[in-house]
mmCIF file of C-alpha atoms and ligand atoms in Angstrom:
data_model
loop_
_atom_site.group_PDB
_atom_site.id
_atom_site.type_symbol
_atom_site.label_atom_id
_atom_site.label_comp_id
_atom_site.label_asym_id
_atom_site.label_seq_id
_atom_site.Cartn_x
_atom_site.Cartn_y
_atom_site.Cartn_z
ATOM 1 C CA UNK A 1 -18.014 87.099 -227.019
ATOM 2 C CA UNK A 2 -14.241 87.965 -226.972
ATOM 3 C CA UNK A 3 -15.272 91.211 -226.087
ATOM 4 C CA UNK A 4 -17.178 90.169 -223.199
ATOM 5 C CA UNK A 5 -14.543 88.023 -221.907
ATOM 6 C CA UNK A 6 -11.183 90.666 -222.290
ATOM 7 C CA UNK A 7 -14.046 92.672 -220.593
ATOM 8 C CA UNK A 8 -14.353 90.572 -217.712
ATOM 9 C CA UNK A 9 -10.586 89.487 -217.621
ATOM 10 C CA UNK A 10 -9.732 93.596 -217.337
ATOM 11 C CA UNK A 11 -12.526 93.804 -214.286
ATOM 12 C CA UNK A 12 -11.166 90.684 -212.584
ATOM 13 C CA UNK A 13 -7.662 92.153 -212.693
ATOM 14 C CA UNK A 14 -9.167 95.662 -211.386
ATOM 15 C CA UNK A 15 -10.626 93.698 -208.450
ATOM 16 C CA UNK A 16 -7.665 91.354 -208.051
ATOM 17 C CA UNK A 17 -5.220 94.480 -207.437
ATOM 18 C CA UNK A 18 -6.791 97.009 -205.581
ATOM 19 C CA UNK A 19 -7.493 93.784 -203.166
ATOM 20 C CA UNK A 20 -3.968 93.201 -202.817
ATOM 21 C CA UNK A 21 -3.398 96.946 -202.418
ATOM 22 C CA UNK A 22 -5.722 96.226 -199.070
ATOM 23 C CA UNK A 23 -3.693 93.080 -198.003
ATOM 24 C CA UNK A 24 -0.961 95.550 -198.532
ATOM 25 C CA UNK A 25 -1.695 98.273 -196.297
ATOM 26 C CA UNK A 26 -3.593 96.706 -193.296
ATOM 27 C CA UNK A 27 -2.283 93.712 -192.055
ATOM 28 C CA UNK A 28 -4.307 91.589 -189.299
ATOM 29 C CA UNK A 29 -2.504 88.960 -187.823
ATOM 30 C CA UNK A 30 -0.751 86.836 -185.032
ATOM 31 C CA UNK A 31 2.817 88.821 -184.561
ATOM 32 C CA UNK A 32 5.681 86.410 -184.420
ATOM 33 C CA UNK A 33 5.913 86.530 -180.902
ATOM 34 C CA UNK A 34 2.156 85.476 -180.267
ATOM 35 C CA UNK A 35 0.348 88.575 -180.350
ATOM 36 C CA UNK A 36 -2.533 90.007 -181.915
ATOM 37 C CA UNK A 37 -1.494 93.047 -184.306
ATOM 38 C CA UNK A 38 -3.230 94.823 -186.972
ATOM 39 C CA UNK A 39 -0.847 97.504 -188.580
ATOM 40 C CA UNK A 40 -1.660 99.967 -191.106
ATOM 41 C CA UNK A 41 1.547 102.141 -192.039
ATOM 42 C CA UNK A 42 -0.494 105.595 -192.532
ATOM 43 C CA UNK A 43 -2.607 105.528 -189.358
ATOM 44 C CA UNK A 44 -1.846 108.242 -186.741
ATOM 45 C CA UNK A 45 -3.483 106.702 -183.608
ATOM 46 C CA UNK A 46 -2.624 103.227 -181.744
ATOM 47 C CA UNK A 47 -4.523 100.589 -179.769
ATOM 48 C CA UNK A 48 -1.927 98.803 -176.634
ATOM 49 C CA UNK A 49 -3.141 96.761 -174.493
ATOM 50 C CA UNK A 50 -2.534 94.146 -172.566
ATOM 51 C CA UNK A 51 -4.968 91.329 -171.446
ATOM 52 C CA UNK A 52 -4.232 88.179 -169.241
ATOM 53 C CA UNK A 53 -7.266 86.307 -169.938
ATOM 54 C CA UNK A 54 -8.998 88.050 -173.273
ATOM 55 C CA UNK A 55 -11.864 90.681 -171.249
ATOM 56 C CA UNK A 56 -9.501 93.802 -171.987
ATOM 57 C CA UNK A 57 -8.445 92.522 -175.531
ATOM 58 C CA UNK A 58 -12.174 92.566 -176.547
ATOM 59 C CA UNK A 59 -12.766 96.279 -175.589
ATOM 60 C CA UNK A 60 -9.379 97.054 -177.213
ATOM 61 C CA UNK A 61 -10.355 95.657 -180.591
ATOM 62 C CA UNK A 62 -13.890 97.988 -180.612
ATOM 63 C CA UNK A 63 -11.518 101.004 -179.822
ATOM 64 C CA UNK A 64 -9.439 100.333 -182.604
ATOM 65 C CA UNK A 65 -12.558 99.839 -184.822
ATOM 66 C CA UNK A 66 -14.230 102.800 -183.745
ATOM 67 C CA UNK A 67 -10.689 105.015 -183.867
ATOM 68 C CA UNK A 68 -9.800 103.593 -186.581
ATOM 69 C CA UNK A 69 -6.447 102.661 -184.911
ATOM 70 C CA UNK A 70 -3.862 100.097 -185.563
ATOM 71 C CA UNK A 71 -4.021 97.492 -183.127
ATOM 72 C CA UNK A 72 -0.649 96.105 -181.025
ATOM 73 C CA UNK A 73 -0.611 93.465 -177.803
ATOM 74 C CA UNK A 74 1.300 93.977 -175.382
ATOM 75 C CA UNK A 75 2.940 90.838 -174.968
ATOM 76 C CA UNK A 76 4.799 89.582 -171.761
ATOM 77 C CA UNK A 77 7.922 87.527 -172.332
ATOM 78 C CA UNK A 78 6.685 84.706 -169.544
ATOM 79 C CA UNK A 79 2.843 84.389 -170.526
ATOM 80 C CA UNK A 80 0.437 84.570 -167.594
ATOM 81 C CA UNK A 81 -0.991 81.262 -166.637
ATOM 82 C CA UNK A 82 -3.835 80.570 -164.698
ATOM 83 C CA UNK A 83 -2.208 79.924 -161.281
ATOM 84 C CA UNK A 84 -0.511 83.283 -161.951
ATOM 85 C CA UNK A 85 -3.687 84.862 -161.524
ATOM 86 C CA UNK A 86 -5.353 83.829 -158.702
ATOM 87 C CA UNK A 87 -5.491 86.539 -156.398
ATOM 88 C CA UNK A 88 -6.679 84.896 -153.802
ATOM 89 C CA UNK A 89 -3.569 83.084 -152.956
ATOM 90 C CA UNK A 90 -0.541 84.976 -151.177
ATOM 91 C CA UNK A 91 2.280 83.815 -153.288
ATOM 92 C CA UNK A 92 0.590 83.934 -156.805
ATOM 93 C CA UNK A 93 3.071 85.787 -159.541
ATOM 94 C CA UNK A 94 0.968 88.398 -160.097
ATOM 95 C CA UNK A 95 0.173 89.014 -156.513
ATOM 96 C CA UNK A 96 4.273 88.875 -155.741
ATOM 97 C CA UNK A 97 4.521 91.255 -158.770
ATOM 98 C CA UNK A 98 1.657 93.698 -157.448
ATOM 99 C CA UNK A 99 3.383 93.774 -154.014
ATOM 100 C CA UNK A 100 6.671 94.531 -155.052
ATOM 101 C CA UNK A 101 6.957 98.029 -156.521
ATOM 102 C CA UNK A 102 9.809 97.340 -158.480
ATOM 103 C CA UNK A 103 8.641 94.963 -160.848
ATOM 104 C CA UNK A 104 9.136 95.017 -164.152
ATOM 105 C CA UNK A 105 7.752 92.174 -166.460
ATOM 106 C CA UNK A 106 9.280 91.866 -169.373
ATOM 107 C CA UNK A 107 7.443 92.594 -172.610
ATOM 108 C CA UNK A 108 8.513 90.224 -175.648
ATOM 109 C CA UNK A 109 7.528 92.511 -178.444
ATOM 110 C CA UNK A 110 9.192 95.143 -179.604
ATOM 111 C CA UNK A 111 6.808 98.232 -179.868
ATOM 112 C CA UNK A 112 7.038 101.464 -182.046
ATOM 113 C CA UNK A 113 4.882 104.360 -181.361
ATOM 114 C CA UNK A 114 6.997 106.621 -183.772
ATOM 115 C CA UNK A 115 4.069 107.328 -185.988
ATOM 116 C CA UNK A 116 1.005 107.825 -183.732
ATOM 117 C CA UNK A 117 0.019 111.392 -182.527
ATOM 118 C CA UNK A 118 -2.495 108.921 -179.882
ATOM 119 C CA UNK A 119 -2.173 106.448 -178.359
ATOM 120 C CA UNK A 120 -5.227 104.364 -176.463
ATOM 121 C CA UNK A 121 -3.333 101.846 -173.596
ATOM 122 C CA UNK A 122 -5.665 99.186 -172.370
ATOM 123 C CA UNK A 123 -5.044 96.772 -169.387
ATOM 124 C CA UNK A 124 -6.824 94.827 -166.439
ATOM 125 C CA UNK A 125 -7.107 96.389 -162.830
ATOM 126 C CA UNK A 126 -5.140 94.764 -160.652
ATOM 127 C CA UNK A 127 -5.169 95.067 -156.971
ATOM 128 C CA UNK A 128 -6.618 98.941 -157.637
ATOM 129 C CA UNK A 129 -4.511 100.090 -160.301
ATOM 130 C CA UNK A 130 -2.535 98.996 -163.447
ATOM 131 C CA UNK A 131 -0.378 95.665 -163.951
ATOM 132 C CA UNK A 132 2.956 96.520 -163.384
ATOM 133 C CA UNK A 133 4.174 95.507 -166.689
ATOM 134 C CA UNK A 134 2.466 99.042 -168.300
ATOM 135 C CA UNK A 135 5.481 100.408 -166.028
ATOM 136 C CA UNK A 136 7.600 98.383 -168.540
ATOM 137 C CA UNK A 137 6.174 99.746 -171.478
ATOM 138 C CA UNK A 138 6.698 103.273 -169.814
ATOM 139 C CA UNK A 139 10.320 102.261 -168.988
ATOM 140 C CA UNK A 140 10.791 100.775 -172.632
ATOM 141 C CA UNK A 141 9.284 103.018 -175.073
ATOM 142 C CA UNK A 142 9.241 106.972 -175.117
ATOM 143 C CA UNK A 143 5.570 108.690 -175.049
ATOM 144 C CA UNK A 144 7.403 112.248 -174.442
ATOM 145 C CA UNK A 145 4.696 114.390 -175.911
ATOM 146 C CA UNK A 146 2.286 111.990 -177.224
ATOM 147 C CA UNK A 147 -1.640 112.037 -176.083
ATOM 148 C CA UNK A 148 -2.238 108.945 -174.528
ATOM 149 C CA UNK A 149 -5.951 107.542 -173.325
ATOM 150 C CA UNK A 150 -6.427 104.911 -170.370
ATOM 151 C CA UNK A 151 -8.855 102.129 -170.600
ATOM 152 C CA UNK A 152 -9.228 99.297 -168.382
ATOM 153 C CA UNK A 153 -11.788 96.118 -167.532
ATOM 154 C CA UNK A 154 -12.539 95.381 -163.652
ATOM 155 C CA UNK A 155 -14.792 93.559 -161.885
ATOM 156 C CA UNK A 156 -15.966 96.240 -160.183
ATOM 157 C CA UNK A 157 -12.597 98.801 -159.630
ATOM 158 C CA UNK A 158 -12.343 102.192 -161.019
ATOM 159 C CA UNK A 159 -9.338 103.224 -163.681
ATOM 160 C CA UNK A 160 -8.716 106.413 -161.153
ATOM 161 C CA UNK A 161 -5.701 105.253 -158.965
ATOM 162 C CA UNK A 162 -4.288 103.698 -162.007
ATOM 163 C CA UNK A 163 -4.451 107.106 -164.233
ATOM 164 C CA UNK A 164 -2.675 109.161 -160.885
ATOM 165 C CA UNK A 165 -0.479 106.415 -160.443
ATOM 166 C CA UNK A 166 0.695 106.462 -164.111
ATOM 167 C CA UNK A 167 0.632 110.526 -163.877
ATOM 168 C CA UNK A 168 3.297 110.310 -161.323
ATOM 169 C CA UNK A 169 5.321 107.819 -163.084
ATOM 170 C CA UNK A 170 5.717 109.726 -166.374
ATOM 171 C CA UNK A 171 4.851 113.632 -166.075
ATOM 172 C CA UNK A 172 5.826 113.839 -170.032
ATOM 173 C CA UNK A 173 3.115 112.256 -171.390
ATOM 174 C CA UNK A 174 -0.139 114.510 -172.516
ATOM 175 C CA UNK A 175 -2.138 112.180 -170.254
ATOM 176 C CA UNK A 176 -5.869 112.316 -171.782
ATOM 177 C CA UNK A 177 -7.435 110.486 -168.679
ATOM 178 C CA UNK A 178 -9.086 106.889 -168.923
ATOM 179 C CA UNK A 179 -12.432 104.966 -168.370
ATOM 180 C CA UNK A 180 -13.234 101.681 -166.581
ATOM 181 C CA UNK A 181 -15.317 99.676 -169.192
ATOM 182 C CA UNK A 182 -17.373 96.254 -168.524
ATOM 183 C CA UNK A 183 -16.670 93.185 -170.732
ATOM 184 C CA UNK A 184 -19.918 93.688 -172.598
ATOM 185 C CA UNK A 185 -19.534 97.473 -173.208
ATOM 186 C CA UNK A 186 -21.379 99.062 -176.188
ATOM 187 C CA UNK A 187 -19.777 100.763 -179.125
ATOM 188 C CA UNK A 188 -21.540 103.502 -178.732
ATOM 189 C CA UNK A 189 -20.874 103.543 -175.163
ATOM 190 C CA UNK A 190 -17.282 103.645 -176.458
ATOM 191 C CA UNK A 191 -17.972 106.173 -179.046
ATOM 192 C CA UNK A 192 -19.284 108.716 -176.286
ATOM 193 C CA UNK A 193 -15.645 108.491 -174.283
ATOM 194 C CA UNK A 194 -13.553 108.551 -177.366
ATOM 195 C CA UNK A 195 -15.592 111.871 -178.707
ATOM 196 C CA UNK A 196 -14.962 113.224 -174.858
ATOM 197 C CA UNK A 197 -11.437 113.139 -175.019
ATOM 198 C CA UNK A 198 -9.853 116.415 -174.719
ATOM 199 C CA UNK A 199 -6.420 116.491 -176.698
HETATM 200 C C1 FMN B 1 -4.138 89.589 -159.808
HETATM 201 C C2 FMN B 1 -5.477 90.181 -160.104
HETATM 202 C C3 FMN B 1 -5.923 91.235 -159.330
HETATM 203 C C4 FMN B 1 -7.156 91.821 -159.617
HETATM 204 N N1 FMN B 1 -7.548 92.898 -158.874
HETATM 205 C C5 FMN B 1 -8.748 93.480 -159.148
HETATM 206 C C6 FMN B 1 -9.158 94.642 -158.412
HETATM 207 O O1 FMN B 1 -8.440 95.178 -157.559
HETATM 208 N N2 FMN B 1 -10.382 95.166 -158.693
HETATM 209 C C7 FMN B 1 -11.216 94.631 -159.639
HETATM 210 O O2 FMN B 1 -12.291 95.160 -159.843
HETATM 211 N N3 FMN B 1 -10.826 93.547 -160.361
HETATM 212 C C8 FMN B 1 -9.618 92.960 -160.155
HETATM 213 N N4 FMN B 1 -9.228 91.872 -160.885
HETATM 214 C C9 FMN B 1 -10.116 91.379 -161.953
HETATM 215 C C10 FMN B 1 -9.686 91.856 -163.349
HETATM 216 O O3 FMN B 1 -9.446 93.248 -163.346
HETATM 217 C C11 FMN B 1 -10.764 91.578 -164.395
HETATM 218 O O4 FMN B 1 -11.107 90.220 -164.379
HETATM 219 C C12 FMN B 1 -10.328 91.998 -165.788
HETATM 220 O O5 FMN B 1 -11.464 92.277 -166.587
HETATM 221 C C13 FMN B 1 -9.471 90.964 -166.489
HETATM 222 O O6 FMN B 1 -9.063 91.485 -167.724
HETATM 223 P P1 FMN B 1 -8.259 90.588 -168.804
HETATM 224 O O7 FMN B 1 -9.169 89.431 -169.167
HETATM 225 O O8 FMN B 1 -8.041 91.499 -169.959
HETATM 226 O O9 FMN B 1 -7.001 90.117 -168.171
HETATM 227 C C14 FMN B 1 -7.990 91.274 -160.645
HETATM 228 C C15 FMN B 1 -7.538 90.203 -161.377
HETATM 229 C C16 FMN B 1 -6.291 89.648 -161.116
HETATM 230 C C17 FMN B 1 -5.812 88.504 -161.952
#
């Protein structure tokens, strides 16, 4: 009997470990500045998106599944409410952001790309291409050299002006191309652009 019990004492310490080994090395959480962020230290590919109302964060978190890929928001520093977004009004913020070329929301988090080869940046159309704070995160953070993918949700609007418009803005990026993708995409629709991608 004492056998049988050191026996299952050793297994439940095997299993107790190598579970916090897991805890250890992939970490799934609410950042401390509000955003969603899964991080594990040796992977070489990253998930960034930003998403105003939750469409875009849903396809970013079956990329990162299907990549593999740690996961970061993008977070901006004055959240986007509601009346921010309705486009139908003249003098909404994100409409006086979208007309104004130099806008630059700021982004609360800090983000490191240091350790990813690719990167996979995921945002909303908005008035035809991207929201102006993925100029921000092009202004803030250095992708000299690094293979980035574009992904986007629409209600209806191509990713194409956003990829030429981002093209311009930063020539030092190995820009992969991008996708438009519904809210209730299929991984395996998914699957077919990520195995597409040309690095
Ligand atoms: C200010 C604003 C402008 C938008 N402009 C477009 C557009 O030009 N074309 C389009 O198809 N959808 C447009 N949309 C709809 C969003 O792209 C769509 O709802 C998206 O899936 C939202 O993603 P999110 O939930 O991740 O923020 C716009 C939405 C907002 C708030």
């Amino acid at each position: 009997m004492k056998k049988i019990l050191s026996l299952l004492f050793i297994f439940a310490l095997i299993i107790g470990v190598t579970g916090c080994e897991n805890v250890e090395t992939k970490k799934e959480q609410k950042n401390d500045k509000g955003g969603y962020t899964e991080l594990n230290k040796d992977s070489k590919s990253l998930v960034l998106y930003f998403s105003a109302t939750g469409t875009t964060e849903k396809v970013a978190k079956m990329i990162s599944e299907a990549t593999n890929s740690n996961i970061i928001e993008i977070v901006p520093k004055d959240k986007y409410i509601s009346d921010d977004l309705n486009y139908n009004k003249d003098d909404t913020r994100a409409n006086r952001e979208m007309n104004d070329l130099n806008a630059r929301p700021e982004i609360e988090n800090e983000i490191n790309i240091v350790q990813y080869d690719t990167i996979y940046i995921g945002y909303p159309i908005w008035w035809g291409t991207n929201p102006r704070i993925i100029l921000t995160l092009l202004d803030n953070v250095d992708f000299k050299g690094k293979n980035v993918a574009l992904f986007c949700t629409s209600g209806g609007s191509g990713i194409e002006q956003s990829v030429a418009d981002l093209k311009e803005y930063n020539s030092e990026v190995n820009w992969l191309g991008g996708r438009r993708f519904s809210s209730n995409v299929s991984q395996d629709e998914l699957q077919d652009w990520i195995n597409s991608l040309n690095y």
